[in-house]
Coordinates of C-alpha atoms in Angstrom, one line a residue:
X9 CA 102.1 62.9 64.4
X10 CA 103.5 59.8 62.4
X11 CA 100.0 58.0 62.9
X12 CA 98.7 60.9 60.9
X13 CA 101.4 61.1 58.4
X14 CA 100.7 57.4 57.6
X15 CA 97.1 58.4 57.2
X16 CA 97.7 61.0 54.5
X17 CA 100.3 59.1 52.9
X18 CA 97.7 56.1 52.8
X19 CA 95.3 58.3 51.5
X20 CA 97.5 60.2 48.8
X21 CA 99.0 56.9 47.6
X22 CA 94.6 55.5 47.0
X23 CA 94.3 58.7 45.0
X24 CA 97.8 58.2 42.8
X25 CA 96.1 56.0 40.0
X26 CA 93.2 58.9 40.0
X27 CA 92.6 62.4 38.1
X28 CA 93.0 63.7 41.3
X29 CA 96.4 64.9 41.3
X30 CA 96.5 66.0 37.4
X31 CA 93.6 68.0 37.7
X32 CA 94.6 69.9 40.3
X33 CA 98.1 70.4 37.8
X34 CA 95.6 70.2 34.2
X35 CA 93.2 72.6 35.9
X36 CA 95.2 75.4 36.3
X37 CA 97.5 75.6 33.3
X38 CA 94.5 75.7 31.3
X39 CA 93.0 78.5 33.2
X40 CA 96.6 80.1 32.5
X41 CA 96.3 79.2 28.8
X42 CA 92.7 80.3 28.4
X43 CA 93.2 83.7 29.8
X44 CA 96.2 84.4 27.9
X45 CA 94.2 83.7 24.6
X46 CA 91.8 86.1 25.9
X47 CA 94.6 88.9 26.3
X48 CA 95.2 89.0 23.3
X49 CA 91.3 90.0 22.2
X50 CA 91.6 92.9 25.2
X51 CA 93.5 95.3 25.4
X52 CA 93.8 96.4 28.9
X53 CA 97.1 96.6 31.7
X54 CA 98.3 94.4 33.8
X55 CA 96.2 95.3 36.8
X56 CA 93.2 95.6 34.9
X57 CA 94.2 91.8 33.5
X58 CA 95.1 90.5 37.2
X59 CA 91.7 91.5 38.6
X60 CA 89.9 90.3 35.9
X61 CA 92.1 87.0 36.3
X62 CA 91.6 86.5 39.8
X63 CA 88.0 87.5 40.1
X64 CA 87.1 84.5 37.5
X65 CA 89.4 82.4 39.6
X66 CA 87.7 83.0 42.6
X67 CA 84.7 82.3 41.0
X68 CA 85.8 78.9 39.5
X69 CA 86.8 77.9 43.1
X70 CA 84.1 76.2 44.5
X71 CA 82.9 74.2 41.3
X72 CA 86.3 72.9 40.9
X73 CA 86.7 72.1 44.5
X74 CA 83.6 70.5 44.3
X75 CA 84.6 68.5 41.1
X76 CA 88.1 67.3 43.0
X77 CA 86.1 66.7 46.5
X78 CA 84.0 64.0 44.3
X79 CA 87.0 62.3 43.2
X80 CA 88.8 62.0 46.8
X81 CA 85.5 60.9 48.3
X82 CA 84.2 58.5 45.8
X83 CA 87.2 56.4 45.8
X84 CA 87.3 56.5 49.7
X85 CA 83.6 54.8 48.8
X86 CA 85.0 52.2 46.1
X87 CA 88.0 51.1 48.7
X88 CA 86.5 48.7 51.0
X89 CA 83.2 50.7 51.5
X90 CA 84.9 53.9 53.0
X91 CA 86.5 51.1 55.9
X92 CA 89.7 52.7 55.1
X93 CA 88.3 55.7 56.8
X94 CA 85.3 54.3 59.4
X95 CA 87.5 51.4 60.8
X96 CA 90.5 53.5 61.4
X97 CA 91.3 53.7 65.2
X98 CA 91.3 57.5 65.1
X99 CA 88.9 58.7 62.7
X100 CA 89.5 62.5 63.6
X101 CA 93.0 61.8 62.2
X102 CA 91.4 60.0 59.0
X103 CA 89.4 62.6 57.9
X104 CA 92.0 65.1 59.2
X105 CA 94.3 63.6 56.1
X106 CA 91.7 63.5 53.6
X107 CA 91.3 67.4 54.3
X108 CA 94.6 67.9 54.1
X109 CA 95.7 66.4 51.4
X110 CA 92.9 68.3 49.3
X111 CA 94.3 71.1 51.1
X112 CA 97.9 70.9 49.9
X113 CA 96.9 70.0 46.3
X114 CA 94.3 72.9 46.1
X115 CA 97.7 74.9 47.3
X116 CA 100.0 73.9 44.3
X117 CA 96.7 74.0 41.9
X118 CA 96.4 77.8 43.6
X119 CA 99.9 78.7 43.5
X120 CA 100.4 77.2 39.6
X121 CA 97.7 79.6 38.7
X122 CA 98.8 82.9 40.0
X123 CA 102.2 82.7 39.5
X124 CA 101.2 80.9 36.1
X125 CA 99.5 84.0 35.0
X126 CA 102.1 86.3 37.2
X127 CA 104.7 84.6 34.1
X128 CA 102.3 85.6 31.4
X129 CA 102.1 89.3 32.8
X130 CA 106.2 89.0 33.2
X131 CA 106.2 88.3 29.6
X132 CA 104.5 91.0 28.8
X133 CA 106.6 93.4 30.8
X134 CA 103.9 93.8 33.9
X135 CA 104.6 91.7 36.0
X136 CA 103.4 92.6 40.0
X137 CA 105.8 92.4 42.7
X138 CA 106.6 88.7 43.5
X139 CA 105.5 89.7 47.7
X140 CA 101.9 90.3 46.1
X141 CA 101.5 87.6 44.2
X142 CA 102.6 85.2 47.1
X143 CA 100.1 87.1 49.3
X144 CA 97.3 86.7 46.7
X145 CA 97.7 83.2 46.1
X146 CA 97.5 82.4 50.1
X147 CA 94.4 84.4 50.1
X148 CA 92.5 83.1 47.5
X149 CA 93.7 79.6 48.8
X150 CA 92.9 80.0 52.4
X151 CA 89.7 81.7 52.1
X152 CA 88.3 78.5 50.8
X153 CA 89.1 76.8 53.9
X154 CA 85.1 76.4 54.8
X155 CA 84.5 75.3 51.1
X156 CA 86.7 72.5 51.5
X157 CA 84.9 71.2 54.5
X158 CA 81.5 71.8 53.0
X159 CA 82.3 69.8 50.2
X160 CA 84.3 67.0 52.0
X161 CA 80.7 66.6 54.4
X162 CA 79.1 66.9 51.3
X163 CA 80.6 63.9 49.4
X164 CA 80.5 62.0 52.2
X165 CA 77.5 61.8 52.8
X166 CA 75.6 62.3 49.9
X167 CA 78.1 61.5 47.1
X168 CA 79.5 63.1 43.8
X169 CA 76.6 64.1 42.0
X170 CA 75.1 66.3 44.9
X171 CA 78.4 67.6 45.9
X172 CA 79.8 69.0 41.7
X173 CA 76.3 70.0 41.7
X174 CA 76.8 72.2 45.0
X175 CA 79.5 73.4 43.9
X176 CA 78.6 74.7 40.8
X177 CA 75.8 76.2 42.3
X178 CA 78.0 78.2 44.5
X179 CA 80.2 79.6 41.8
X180 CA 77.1 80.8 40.0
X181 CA 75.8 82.8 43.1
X182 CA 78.9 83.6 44.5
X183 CA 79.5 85.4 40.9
X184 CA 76.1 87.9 42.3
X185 CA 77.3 88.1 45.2
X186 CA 80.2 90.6 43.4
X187 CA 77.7 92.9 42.5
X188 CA 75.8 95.4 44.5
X189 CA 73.1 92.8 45.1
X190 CA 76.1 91.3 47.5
X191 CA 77.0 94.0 49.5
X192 CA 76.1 93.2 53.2
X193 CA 75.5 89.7 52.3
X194 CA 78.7 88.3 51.0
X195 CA 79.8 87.9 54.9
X196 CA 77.9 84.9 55.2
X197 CA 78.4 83.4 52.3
X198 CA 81.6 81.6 52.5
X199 CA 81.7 80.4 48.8
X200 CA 82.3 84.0 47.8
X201 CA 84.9 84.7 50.5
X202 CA 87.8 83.9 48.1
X203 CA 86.5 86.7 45.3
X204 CA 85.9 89.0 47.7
X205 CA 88.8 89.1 49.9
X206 CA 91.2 89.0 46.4
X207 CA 89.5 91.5 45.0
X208 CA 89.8 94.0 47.9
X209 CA 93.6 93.0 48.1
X210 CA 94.1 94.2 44.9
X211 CA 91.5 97.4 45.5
X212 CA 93.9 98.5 48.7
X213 CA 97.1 97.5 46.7
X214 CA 96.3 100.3 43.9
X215 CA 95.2 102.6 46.5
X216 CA 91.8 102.6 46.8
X217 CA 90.9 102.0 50.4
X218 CA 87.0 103.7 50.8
X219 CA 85.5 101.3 53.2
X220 CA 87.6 98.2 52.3
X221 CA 89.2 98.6 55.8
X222 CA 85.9 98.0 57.6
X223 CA 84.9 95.2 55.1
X224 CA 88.1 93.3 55.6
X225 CA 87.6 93.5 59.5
X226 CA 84.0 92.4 59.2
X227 CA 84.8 89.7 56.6
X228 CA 87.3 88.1 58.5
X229 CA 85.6 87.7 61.8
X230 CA 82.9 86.2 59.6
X231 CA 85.5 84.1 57.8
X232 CA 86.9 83.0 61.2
X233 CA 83.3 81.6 63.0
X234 CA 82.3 80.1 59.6
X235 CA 85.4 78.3 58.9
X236 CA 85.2 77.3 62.8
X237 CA 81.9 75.7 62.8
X238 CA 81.9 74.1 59.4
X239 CA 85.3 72.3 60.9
X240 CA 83.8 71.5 64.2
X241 CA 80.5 70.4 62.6
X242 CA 82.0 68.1 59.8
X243 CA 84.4 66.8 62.4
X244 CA 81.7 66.0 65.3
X245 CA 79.3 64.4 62.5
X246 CA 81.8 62.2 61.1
X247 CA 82.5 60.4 64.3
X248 CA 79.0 58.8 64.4
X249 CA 78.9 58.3 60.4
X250 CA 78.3 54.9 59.3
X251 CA 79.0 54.9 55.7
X252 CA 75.7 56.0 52.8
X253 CA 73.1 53.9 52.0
X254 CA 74.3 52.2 49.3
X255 CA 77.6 51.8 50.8
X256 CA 76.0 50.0 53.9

């Protein structure tokens, strides 16, 4: 456990003279900022607001994660040509730090723009329970657990450009996968899991339940295997990975 503490410190003290950690404070307050503006053009209540708040959070989710991924990785590839990761004596416990540190910062970036937006709604006399807010932040959060390792593989290995580009991508499709032309096929795509599963939070929190039951089930057995494999998968590759091309 200390080994692995001094990797994650190691690796959060490399990222301190980044953008790393202010995006993942910049990011957020913005969003807040932006869709506050936007209140002001709509009127509308404070559900109506949070959904609509959430659901273009959701969205956002993977570009940005791709965005922040691209940082972590490419100055992992600047310091020593990635040694700091390859010539570790564990490298299960090296890339184990690198997740979690952009686990924990995508945590406070989550939890700055829910309970951000839970201050402007408070403001406004509408705020939500603080329990539901908590729960909705951790949801959103967590349900871009296989994201996170897709895009940590996917800088890695191929660098920034393909993986910002991936995850715009994702954001774009994961946006149709809202509509009806996602229903039954949203469970395996995992860059929507974080929209979906919000948005049917709030759906059974306001009393609508229909088939959200069933869906939730389904989803999270789906949500479960994915995240599995993409961690297994990154985890087994990375033990044999030599650095990119024009790292080598």
């Amino acid at each position: 456990m200390k080994e692995f503490y001094r990797f994650l410190k190691s690796s959060g003290y490399r990222m301190r003279h980044s953008l790393f950690f202010a995006a993942h404070i910049l990011i957020p307050v913005l969003g807040v900022f932006l869709y506050a503006a936007y209140m002001e053009l709509r009127s509308a209540g404070g559900w109506e607001h949070l959904t609509s708040y959430v659901t273009l959070l959701a969205m956002a989710y993977p570009a940005v994660t791709g965005i922040v991924t691209a940082m972590l990785t490419d100055r992992e590839a600047k310091a020593g040509r990635m040694q700091n990761l390859l010539a570790v004596p564990s490298r299960a416990k090296g890339l184990g730090a690198e997740l979690v540190l952009l686990l924990l910062s995508g945590l406070l970036a989550m939890a700055i723009a829910v309970f951000g937006f839970q201050a402007v709604l408070c403001l406004q006399g509408e705020g939500q329970e603080a329990g539901d807010i908590f729960l909705l932040a951790l949801v959103l959060w967590a349900s871009n657990l296989p994201v996170y390792a897709e895009h940590l593989f996917l800088g890695l290995k191929f660098g920034e450009g393909v993986t910002i580009g991936a995850g715009v991508a994702e954001s774009v499709v994961s946006a149709v996968m809202l509509t009806g032309l996602g229903d039954g096929v949203w469970y395996v795509w995992w860059p929507s899991y974080g929209m979906r599963f919000s948005t049917m939070l709030l759906a059974l929190k306001q009393g609508t339940y229909g088939n959200l039951t069933g869906q939730l089930r389904l989803g999270g057995v789906c949500y479960l295997v994915v995240s599995v494999l993409f961690l297994v998968m990154t985890f087994l590759w990375f033990q044999k990975f030599e650095g990119r091309r024009e790292e080598a």
